[in-house]
Short mmCIF file of C-alpha atoms in Angstrom, two decimals:
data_model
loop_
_atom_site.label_atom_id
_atom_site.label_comp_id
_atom_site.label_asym_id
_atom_site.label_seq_id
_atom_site.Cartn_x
_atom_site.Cartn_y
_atom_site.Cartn_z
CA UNK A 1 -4.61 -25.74 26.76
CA UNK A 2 -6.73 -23.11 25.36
CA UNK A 3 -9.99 -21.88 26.49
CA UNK A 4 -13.42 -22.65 25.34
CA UNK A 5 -15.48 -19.87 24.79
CA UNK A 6 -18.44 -19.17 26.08
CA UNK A 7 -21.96 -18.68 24.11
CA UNK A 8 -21.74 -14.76 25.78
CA UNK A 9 -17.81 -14.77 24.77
CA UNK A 10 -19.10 -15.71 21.17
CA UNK A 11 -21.79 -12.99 21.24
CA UNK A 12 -19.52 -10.43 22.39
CA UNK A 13 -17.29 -11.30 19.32
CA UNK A 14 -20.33 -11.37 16.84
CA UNK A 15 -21.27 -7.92 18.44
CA UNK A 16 -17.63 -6.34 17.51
CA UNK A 17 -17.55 -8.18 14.05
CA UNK A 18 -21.02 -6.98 13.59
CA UNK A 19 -19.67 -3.04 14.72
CA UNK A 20 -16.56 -2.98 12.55
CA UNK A 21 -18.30 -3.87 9.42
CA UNK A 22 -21.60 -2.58 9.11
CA UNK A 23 -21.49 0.88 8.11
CA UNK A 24 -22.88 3.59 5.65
CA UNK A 25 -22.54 1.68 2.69
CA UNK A 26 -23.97 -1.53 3.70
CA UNK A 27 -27.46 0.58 3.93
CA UNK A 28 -27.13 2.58 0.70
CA UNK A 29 -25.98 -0.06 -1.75
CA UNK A 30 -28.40 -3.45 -1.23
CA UNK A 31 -31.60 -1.12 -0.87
CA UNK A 32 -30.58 0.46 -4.63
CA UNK A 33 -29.37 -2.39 -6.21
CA UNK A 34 -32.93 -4.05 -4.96
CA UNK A 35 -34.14 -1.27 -7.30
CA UNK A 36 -32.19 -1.81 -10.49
CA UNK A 37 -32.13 -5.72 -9.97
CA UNK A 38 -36.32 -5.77 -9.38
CA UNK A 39 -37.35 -9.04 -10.21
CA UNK A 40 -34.03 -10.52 -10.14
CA UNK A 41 -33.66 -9.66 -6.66
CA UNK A 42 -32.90 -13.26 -4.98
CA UNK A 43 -30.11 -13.63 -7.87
CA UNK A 44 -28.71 -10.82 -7.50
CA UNK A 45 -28.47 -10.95 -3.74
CA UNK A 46 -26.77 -14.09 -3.61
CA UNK A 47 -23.88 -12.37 -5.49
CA UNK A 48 -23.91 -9.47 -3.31
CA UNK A 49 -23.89 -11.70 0.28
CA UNK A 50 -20.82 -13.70 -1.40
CA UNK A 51 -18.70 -11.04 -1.43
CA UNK A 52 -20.56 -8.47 1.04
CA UNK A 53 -20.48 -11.09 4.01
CA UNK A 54 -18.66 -14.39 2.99
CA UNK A 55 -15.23 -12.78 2.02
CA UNK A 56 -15.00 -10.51 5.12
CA UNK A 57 -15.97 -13.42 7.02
CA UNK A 58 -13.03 -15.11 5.15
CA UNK A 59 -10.80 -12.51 5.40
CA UNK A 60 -10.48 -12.15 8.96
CA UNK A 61 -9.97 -16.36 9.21
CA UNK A 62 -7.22 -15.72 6.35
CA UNK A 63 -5.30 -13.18 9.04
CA UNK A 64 -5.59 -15.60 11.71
CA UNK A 65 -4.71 -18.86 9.87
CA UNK A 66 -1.64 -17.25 8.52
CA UNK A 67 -0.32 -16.35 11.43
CA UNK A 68 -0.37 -12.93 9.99
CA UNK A 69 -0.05 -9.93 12.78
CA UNK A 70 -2.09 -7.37 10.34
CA UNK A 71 -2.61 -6.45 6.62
CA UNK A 72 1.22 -5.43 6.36
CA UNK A 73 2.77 -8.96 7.61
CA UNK A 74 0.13 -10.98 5.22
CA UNK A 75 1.31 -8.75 2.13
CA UNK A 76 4.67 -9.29 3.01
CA UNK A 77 4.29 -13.24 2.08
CA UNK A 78 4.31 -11.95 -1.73
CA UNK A 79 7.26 -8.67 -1.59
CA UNK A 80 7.45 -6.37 1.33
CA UNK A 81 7.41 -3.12 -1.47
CA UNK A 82 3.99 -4.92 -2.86
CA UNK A 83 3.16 -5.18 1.08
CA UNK A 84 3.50 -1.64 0.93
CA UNK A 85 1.86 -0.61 -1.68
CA UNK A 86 -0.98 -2.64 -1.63
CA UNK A 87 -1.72 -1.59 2.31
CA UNK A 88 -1.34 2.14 1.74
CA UNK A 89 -3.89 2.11 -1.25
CA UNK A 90 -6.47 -0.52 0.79
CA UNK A 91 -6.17 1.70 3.78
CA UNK A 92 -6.45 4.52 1.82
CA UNK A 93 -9.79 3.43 -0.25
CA UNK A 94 -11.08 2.46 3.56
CA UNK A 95 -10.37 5.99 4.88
CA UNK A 96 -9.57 9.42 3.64
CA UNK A 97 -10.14 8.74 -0.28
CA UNK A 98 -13.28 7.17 -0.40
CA UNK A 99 -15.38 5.79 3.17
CA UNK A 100 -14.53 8.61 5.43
CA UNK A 101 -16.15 11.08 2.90
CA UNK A 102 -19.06 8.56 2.49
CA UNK A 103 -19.28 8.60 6.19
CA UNK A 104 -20.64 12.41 5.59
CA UNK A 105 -22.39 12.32 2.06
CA UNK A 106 -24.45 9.93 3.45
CA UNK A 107 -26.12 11.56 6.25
CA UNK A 108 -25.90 15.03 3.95
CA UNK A 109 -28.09 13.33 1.55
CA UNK A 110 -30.48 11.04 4.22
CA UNK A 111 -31.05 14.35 6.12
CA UNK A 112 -30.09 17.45 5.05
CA UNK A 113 -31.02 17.82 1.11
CA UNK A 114 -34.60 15.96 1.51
CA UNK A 115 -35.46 18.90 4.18
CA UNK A 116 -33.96 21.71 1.80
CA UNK A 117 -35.30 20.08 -1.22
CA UNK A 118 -32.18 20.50 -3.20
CA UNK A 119 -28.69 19.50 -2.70
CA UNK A 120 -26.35 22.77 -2.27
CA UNK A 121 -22.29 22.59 -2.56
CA UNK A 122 -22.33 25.10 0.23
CA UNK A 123 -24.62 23.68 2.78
CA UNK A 124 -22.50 20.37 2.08
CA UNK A 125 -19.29 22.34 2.71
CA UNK A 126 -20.81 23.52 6.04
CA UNK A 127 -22.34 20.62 6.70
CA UNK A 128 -19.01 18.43 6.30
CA UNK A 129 -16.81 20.87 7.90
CA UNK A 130 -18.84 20.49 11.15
CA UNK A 131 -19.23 16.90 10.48
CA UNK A 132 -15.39 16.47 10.40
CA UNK A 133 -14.70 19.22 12.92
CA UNK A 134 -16.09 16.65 15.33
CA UNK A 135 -14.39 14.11 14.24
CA UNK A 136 -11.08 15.13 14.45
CA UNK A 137 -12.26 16.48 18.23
CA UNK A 138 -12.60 12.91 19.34
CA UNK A 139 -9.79 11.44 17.12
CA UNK A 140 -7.58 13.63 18.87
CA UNK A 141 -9.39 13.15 22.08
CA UNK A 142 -10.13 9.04 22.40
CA UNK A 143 -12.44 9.20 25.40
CA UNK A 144 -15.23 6.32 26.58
CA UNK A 145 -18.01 8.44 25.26
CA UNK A 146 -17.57 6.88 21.90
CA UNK A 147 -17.94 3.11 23.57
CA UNK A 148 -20.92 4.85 25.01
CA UNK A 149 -22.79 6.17 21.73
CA UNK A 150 -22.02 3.03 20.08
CA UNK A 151 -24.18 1.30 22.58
CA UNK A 152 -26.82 2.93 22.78
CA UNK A 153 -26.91 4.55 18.78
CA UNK A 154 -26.44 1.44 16.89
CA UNK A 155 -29.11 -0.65 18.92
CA UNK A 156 -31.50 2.52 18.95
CA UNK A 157 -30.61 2.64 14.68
CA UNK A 158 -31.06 -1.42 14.31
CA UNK A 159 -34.55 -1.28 15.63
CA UNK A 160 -35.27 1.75 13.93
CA UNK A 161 -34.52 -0.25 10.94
CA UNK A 162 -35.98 -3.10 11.79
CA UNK A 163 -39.43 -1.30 12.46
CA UNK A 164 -39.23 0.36 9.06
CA UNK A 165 -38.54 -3.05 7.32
CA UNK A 166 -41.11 -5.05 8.97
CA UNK A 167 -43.63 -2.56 7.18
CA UNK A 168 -41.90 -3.24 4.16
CA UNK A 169 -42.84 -6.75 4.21
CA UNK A 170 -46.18 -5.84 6.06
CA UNK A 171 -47.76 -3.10 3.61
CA UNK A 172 -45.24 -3.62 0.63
CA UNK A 173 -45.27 -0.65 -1.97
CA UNK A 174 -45.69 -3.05 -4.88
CA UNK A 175 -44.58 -6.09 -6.35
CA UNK A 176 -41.00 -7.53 -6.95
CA UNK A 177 -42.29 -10.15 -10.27
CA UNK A 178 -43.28 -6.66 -11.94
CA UNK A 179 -40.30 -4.67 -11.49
CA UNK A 180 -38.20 -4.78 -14.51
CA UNK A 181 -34.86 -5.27 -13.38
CA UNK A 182 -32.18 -2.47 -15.41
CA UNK A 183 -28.94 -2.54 -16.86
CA UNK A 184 -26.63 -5.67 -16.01
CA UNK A 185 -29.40 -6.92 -13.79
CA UNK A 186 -31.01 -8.34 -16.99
CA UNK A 187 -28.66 -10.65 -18.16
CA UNK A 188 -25.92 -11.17 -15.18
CA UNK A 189 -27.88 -10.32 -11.88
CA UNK A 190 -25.74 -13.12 -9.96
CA UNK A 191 -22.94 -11.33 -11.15
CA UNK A 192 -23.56 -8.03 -11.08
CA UNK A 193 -24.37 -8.62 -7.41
CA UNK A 194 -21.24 -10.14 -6.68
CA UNK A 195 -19.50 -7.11 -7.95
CA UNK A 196 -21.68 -4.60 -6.21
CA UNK A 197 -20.72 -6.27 -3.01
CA UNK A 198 -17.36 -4.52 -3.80
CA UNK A 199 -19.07 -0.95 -2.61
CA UNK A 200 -18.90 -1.95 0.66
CA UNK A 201 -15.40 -2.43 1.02
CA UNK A 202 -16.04 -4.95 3.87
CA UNK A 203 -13.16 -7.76 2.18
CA UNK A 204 -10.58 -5.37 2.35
CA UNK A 205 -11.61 -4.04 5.84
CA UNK A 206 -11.51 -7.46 6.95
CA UNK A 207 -7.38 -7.32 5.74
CA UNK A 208 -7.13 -4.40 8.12
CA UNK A 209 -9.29 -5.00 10.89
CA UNK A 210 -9.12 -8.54 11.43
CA UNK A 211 -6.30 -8.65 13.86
CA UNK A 212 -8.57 -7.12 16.08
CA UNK A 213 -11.01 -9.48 16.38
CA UNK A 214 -7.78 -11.96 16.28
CA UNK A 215 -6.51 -10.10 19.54
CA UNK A 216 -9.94 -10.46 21.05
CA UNK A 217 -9.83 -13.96 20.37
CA UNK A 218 -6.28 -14.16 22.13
CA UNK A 219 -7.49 -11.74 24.91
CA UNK A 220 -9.92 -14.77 25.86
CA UNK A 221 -7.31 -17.09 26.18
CA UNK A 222 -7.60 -19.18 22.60
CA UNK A 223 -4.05 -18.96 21.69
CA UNK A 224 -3.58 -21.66 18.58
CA UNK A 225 -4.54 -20.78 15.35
CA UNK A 226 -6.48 -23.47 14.19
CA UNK A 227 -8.34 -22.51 17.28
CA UNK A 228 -8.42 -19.01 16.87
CA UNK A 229 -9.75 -19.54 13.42
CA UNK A 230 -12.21 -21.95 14.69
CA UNK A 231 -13.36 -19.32 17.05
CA UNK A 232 -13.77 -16.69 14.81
CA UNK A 233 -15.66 -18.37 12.29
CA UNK A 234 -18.30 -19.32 14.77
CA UNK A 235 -18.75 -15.85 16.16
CA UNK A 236 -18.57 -14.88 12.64
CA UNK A 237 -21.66 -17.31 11.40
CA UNK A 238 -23.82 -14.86 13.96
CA UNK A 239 -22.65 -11.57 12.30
CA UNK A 240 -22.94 -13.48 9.34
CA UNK A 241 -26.24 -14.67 9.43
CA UNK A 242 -27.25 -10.80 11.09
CA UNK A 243 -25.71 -9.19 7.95
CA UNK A 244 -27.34 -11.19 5.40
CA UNK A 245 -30.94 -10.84 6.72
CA UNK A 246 -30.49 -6.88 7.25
CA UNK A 247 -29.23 -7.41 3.11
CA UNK A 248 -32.18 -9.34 2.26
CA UNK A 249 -34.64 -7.00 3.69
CA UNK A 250 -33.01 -3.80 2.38
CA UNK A 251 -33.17 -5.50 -1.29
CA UNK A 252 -36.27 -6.63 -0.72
CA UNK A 253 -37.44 -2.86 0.64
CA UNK A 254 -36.13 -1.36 -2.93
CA UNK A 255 -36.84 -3.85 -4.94
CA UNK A 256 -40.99 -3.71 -4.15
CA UNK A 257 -40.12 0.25 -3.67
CA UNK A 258 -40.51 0.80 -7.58
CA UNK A 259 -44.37 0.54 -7.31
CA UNK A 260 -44.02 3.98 -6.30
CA UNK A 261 -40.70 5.12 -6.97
CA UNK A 262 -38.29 5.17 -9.97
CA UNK A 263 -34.98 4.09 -9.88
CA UNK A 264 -33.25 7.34 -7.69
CA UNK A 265 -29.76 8.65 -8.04
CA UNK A 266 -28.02 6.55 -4.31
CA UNK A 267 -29.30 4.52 -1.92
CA UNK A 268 -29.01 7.32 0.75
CA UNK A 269 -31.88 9.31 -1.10
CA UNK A 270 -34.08 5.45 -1.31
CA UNK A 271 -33.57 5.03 2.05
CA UNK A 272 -35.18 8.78 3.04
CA UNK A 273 -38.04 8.25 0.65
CA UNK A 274 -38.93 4.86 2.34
CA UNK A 275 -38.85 6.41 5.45
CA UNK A 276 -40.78 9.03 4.63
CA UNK A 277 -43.89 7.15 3.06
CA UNK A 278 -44.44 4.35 5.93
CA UNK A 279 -43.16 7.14 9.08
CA UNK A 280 -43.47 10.55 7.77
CA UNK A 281 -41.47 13.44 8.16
CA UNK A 282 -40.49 11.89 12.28
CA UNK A 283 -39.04 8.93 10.73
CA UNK A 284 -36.95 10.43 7.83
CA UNK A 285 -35.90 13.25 10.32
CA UNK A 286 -35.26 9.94 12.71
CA UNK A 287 -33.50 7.52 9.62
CA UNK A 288 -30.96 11.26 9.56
CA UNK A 289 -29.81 11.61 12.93
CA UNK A 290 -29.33 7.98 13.62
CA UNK A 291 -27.26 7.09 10.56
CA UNK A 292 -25.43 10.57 11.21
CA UNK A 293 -24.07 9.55 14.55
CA UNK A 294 -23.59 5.55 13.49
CA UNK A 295 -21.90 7.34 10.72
CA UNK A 296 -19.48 9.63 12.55
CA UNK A 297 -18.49 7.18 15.08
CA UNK A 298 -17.57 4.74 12.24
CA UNK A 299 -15.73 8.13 10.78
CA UNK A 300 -13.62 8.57 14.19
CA UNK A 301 -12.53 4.79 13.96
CA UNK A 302 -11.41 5.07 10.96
CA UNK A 303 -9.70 8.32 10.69
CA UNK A 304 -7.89 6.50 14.12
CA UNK A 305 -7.02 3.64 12.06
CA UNK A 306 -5.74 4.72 9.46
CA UNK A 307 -3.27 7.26 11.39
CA UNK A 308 -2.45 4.79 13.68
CA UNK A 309 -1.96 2.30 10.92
CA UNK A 310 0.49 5.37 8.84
CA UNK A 311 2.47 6.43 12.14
CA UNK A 312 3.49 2.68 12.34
CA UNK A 313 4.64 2.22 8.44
CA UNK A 314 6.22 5.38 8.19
CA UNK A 315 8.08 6.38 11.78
CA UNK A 316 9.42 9.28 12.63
CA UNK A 317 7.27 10.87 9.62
CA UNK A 318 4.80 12.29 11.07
CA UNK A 319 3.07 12.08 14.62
CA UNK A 320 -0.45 10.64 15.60
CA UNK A 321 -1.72 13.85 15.18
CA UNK A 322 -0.76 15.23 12.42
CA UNK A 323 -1.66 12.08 10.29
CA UNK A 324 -5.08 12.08 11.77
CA UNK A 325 -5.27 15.74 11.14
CA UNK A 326 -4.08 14.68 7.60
CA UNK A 327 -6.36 12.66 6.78
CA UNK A 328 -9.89 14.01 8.45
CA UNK A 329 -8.44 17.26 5.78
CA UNK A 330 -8.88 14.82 2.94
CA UNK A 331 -11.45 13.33 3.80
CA UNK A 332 -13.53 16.43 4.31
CA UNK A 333 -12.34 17.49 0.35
CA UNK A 334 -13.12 14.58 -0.92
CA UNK A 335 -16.70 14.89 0.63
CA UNK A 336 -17.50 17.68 -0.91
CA UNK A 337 -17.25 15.74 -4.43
CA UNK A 338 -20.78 14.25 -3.26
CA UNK A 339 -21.88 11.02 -2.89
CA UNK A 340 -22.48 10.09 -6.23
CA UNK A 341 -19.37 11.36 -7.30
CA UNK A 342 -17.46 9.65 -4.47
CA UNK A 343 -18.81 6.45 -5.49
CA UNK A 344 -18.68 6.48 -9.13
CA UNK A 345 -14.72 7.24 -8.44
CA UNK A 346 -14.06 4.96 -6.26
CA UNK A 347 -15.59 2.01 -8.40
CA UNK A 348 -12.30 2.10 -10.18
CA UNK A 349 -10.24 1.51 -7.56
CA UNK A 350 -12.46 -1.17 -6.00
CA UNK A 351 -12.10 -2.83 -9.27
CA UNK A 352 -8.85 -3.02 -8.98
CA UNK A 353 -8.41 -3.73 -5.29
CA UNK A 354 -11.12 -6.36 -4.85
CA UNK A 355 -9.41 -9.41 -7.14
CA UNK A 356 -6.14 -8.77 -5.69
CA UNK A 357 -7.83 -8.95 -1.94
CA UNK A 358 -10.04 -12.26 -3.54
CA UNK A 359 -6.27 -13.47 -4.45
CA UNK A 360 -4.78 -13.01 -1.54
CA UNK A 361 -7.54 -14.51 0.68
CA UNK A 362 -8.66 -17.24 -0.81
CA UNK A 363 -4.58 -18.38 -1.03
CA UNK A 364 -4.24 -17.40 2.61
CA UNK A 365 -7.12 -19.72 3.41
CA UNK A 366 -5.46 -23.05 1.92
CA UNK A 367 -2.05 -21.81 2.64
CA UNK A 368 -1.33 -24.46 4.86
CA UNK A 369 -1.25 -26.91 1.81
CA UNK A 370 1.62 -25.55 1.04
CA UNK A 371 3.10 -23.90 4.11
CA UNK A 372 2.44 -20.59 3.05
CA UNK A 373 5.41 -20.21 0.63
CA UNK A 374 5.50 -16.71 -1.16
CA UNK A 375 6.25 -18.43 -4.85
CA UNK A 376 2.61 -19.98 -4.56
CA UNK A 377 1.89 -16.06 -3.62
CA UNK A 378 3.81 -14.01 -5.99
CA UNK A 379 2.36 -16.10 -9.00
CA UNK A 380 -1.05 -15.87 -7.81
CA UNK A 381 -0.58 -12.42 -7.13
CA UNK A 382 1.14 -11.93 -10.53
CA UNK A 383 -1.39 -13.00 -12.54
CA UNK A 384 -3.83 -11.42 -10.91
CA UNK A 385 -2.59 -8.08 -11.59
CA UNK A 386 -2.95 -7.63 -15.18
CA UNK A 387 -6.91 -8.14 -14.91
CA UNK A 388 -6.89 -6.20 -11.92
CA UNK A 389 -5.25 -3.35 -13.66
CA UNK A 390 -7.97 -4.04 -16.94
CA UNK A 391 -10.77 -4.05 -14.50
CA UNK A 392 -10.00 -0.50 -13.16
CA UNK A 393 -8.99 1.29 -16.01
CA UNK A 394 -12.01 -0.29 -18.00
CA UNK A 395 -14.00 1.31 -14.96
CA UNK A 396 -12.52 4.50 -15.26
CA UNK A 397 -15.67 7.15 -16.53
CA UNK A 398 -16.01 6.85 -20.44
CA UNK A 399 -14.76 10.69 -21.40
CA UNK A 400 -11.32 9.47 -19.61
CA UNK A 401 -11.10 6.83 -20.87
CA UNK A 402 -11.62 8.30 -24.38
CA UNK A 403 -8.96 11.30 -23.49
CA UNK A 404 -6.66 8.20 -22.76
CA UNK A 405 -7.03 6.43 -25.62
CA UNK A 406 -7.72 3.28 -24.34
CA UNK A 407 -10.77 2.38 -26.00
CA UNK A 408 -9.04 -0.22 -28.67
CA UNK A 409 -6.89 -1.37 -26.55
CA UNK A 410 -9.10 -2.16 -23.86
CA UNK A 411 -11.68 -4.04 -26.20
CA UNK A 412 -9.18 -5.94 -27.65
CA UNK A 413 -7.97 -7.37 -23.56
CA UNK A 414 -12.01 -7.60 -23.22
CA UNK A 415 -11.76 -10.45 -26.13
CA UNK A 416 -8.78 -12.04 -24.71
CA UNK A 417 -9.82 -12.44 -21.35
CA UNK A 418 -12.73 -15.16 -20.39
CA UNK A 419 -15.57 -13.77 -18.17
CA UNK A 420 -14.93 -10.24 -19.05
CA UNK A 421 -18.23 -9.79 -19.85
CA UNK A 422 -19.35 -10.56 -16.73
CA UNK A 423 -16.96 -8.78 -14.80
CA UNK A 424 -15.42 -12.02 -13.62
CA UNK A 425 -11.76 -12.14 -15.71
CA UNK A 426 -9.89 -12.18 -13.09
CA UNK A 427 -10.86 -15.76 -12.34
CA UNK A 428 -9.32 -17.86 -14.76
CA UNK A 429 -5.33 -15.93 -14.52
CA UNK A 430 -6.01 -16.14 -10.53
CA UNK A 431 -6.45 -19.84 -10.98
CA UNK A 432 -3.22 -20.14 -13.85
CA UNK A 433 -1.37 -18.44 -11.42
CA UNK A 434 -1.85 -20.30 -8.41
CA UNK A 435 -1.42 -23.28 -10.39
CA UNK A 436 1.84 -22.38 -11.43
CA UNK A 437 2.80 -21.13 -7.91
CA UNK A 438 1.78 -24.37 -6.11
CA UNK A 439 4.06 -26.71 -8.78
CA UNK A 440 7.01 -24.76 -8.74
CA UNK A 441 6.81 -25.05 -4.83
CA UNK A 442 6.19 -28.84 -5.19
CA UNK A 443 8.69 -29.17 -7.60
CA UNK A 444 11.80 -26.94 -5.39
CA UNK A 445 10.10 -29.45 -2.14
CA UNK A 446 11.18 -32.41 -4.17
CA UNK A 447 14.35 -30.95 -4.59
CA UNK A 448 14.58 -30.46 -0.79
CA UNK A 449 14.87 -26.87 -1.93
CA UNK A 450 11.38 -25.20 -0.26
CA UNK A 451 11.45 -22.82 1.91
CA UNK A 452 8.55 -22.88 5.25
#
C-alpha cells in the first residue's frame, strides 16, 4: 500500500517544484508585459498564469500519468525519431540556445549596465565569461555548496522581492485604469498573455524535469500512478498558488510603473528602475547580486541537465564533460547576443515548440481514455505541426522573413487558419487531429485490432 504524505512531505515537494521553475524569466516577462498590457492587466494575466503555471503544473502530472520515465519515453508514444528530435530542440531552447544565456543577460542588464549607464559588448563579454567560468567550475565539480546557496539565496531573494512589492501596492507609482495598454494588449490581452507565458519556457521544462519531482514522489514511498499524480498535483496547487501571486504582483508592479516610466526595452531593466525609486541605489545594487546568484545556480542545473540528458541519448559520443563544456561554450556565445536579442530569437522557436508541448500534454493527460495508443498521438501530433511550423516562421523578424519570401504565402495560411489572428491556430487542427486519432483507435478496438 502506498504512503500518505505528510503536510511537510507536501511542502518539501512544493519547495522543489517551486526551485525548478522559477527562474530569470519568470521576473522579467510578467513585470513588462504589466507595462504594455496597463489597464488590461487582470486579462492579460489570466492568459499568462494559464500557460506560465497551469501547463507546467500539467506537464509534470502528464509524465507521471503516462507512466513516462522522462521527456524521451513520452515522445516515443508518437515515433522514437520525432522523440528525438523534439527532445534535443526542447532541451536545447531550455539550455545552451536560449535560458542559459538568459541566465547571464539578465543579471548583466539588472546590475551591471544601470551602474555603467550604458550597455557595452565588451563588459558583457567579460562579464559572461566570468559568469560562465563559474559555472562550468561547479558543473564539473557537483559539490553541496550549491544545495547550500539555494537555501539561503532564494529565500534571502523572495523576501527581497516581497519587500519591494509590498511598496508597490503600498505607495503605487500611478494608476493601472490610466495606463493605455500597447500593441496586442488592446484588442487580445487574454491572448496575448497566454502567449507571453511561452517566454518562460516553464511547459516544456515541466517535459524535462518532471521525472524528478516523479522520483521524489516514489522516493516517499507513493508508488501507483494515479497516486503519484494525485500527489503531485497537491504539492503542485502550493507552488501553484506561490507562482501566481509573485505573477500578479510583478504585473501589477509594471503595470502602475508607467506613471513614471515608459514602456522600457526588457523586464530586467523594469525591474532595476523599480528598485531603484522605492530602495535606492542599496536595493538595485541588492535586486543585482541576488538574481545573479539565483541566476547562476539555475545556470549550473541546467548546463548539468542538459549534458546529463545528451550523454544518455547519444553514448559513447561524448563524455559528461565535454558536453557540459559544450554547452556552457554556447551558451556563453549566445549571451553575448544580449538579452533583447536572445529573446526576440527565441520567440520563434517557442512558437513553434509550445503547441506541440500543449499537444502532447493535454493528450497525455486523458490518455488513459484510450490507453495511451500512439495513433491517437501521431494524429494529434500531425496536425499540430503544420501550425506549429506557421507560427514560427510567421515569428521569424520581418527583414527574414522578407529575404525568404514568405510574405504571400504566409498571409494566405493566416486566412486559412481560424484564430490566427489571435495567435491561437493551432487549436482547431490540434482538436481535428485528436479527433481523428481517437476514432481510428476506436474503430481498430472494435476490430479487436488495438494495440495497449
Amino acid at each position: 500500500m502506498d504512503k500518505k504524505l505528510s503536510t511537510k512531505n507536501y511542502v518539501l515537494l512544493a519547495s522543489l517544484l517551486f526551485g525548478l521553475f522559477f527562474g530569470a524569466g519568470n521576473l522579467i516577462f510578467p513585470a513588462l508585459m504589466g507595462q504594455m498590457a496597463g489597464e488590461h492587466t487582470a486579462a492579460a494575466t489570466l492568459g499568462f498564469v494559464i500557460t506560465g503555471v497551469g501547463l507546467p503544473l500539467l506537464g509534470i502530472i502528464a509524465i507521471s500519468l503516462s507512466r513516462s520515465e522522462g521527456l524521451y519515453d513520452l515522445g516515443c508514444k508518437v515515433s522514437r525519431p520525432y522523440s528525438l528530435f523534439f527532445t534535443c530542440l526542447l532541451y536545447l531552447t531550455i539550455g545552451p540556445f536560449f535560458a542559459i544565456p538568459r541566465t547571464a543577460t539578465v543579471p548583466y542588464t539588472v546590475g551591471v549596465v544601470p551602474a555603467l549607464h550604458k550597455d557595452s559588448p565588451v563588459v558583457l563579454g567579460i562579464f559572461s565569461l566570468c559568469f560562465f567560468a563559474v559555472v562550468l567550475w561547479f558543473a564539473l565539480r557537483p559539490s553541496n555548496i550549491l544545495d547550500n546557496v539555494g537555501k539561503y539565496i532564494n529565500p534571502i531573494f523572495l523576501v527581497f522581492l516581497a519587500v519591494l512589492l509590498v511598496m508597490c501596492f503600498v505607495n503605487p507609482m500611478g494608476s493601472i485604469s490610466s495606463a493605455k495598454p500597447t500593441g496586442e494588449y488592446v484588442t487580445h490581452p487574454f491572448f496575448r498573455g497566454f502567449v507571453e507565458g511561452y517566454n518562460t519556457m516553464d511547459a516544456l521544462a515541466s517535459l524535462a524535469f518532471g521525472i524528478i519531482i516523479i522520483n521524489s514522489v516514489r522516493n516517499l514511498g507513493v508508488k501507483e500512478p494515479k497516486n503519484i499524480a494525485k500527489s503531485t498535483a497537491f504539492a503542485g496547487v502550493g507552488c501553484a498558488v506561490l507562482m501566481a501571486v509573485i505573477y500578479f504582483a510583478l504585473v501589477f508592479a509594471g503595470a502602475q510603473s508607467r506613471g513614471i516610466f515608459k514602456v522600457q526595452p526588457d523586464g530586467g531593466t523594469l525591474l532595476n528602475k523599480i528598485a531603484d525609486h522605492y530602495m535606492g541605489g542599496l536595493g538595485a545594487t541588492f535586486l543585482a547580486i541576488t538574481i545573479t546568484l539565483a541566476c547562476l545556480k539555475t545556470a549550473i542545473g541546467l548546463v548539468t541537465a542538459c549534458a546529463e540528458t545528451f550523454g544518455k541519448m547519444f553514448p559513447n559520443k561524448l563524455s559528461y564533460k565535454a558536453w557540459a563544456t559544450l554547452f556552457t561554450a554556447v551558451s556563453f556565445l549566445f549571451a553575448n547576443f544580449g538579452l533583447v536579442k536572445i529573446i526576440a530569437y527565441s520567440i520563434p522557436v517557442l512558437m513553434f515548440l509550445y503547441p506541440l508541448t500543449i499537444a502532447i500534454i493535454l493528450v497525455s493527460v486523458i490518455g488513459g481514455l484510450f490507453k495511451y495508443n500512439p495513433t491517437v498521438y501521431r494524429w494529434t501530433i500531425g496536425f499540430t505541426m503544420i501550425p506549429a511550423i506557421f507560427d514560427g516562421l510567421k515569428s521569424l523578424p520581418a527583414e527574414t522573413v522578407a529575404a525568404l519570401h514568405l510574405d504571400g504565402a504566409l498571409k494566405k495560411i493566416a486566412e486559412i487558419l481560424p484564430l490566427s489572428d489571435i495567435g491561437m491556430d493551432w487549436v482547431v487542427p490540434s482538436l481535428i487531429g485528436f479527433v481523428v486519432g481517437l476514432l481510428l483507435y476506436l474503430v481498430k478496438k472494435d476490430k479487436g485490432t488495438a494495440t495497449a
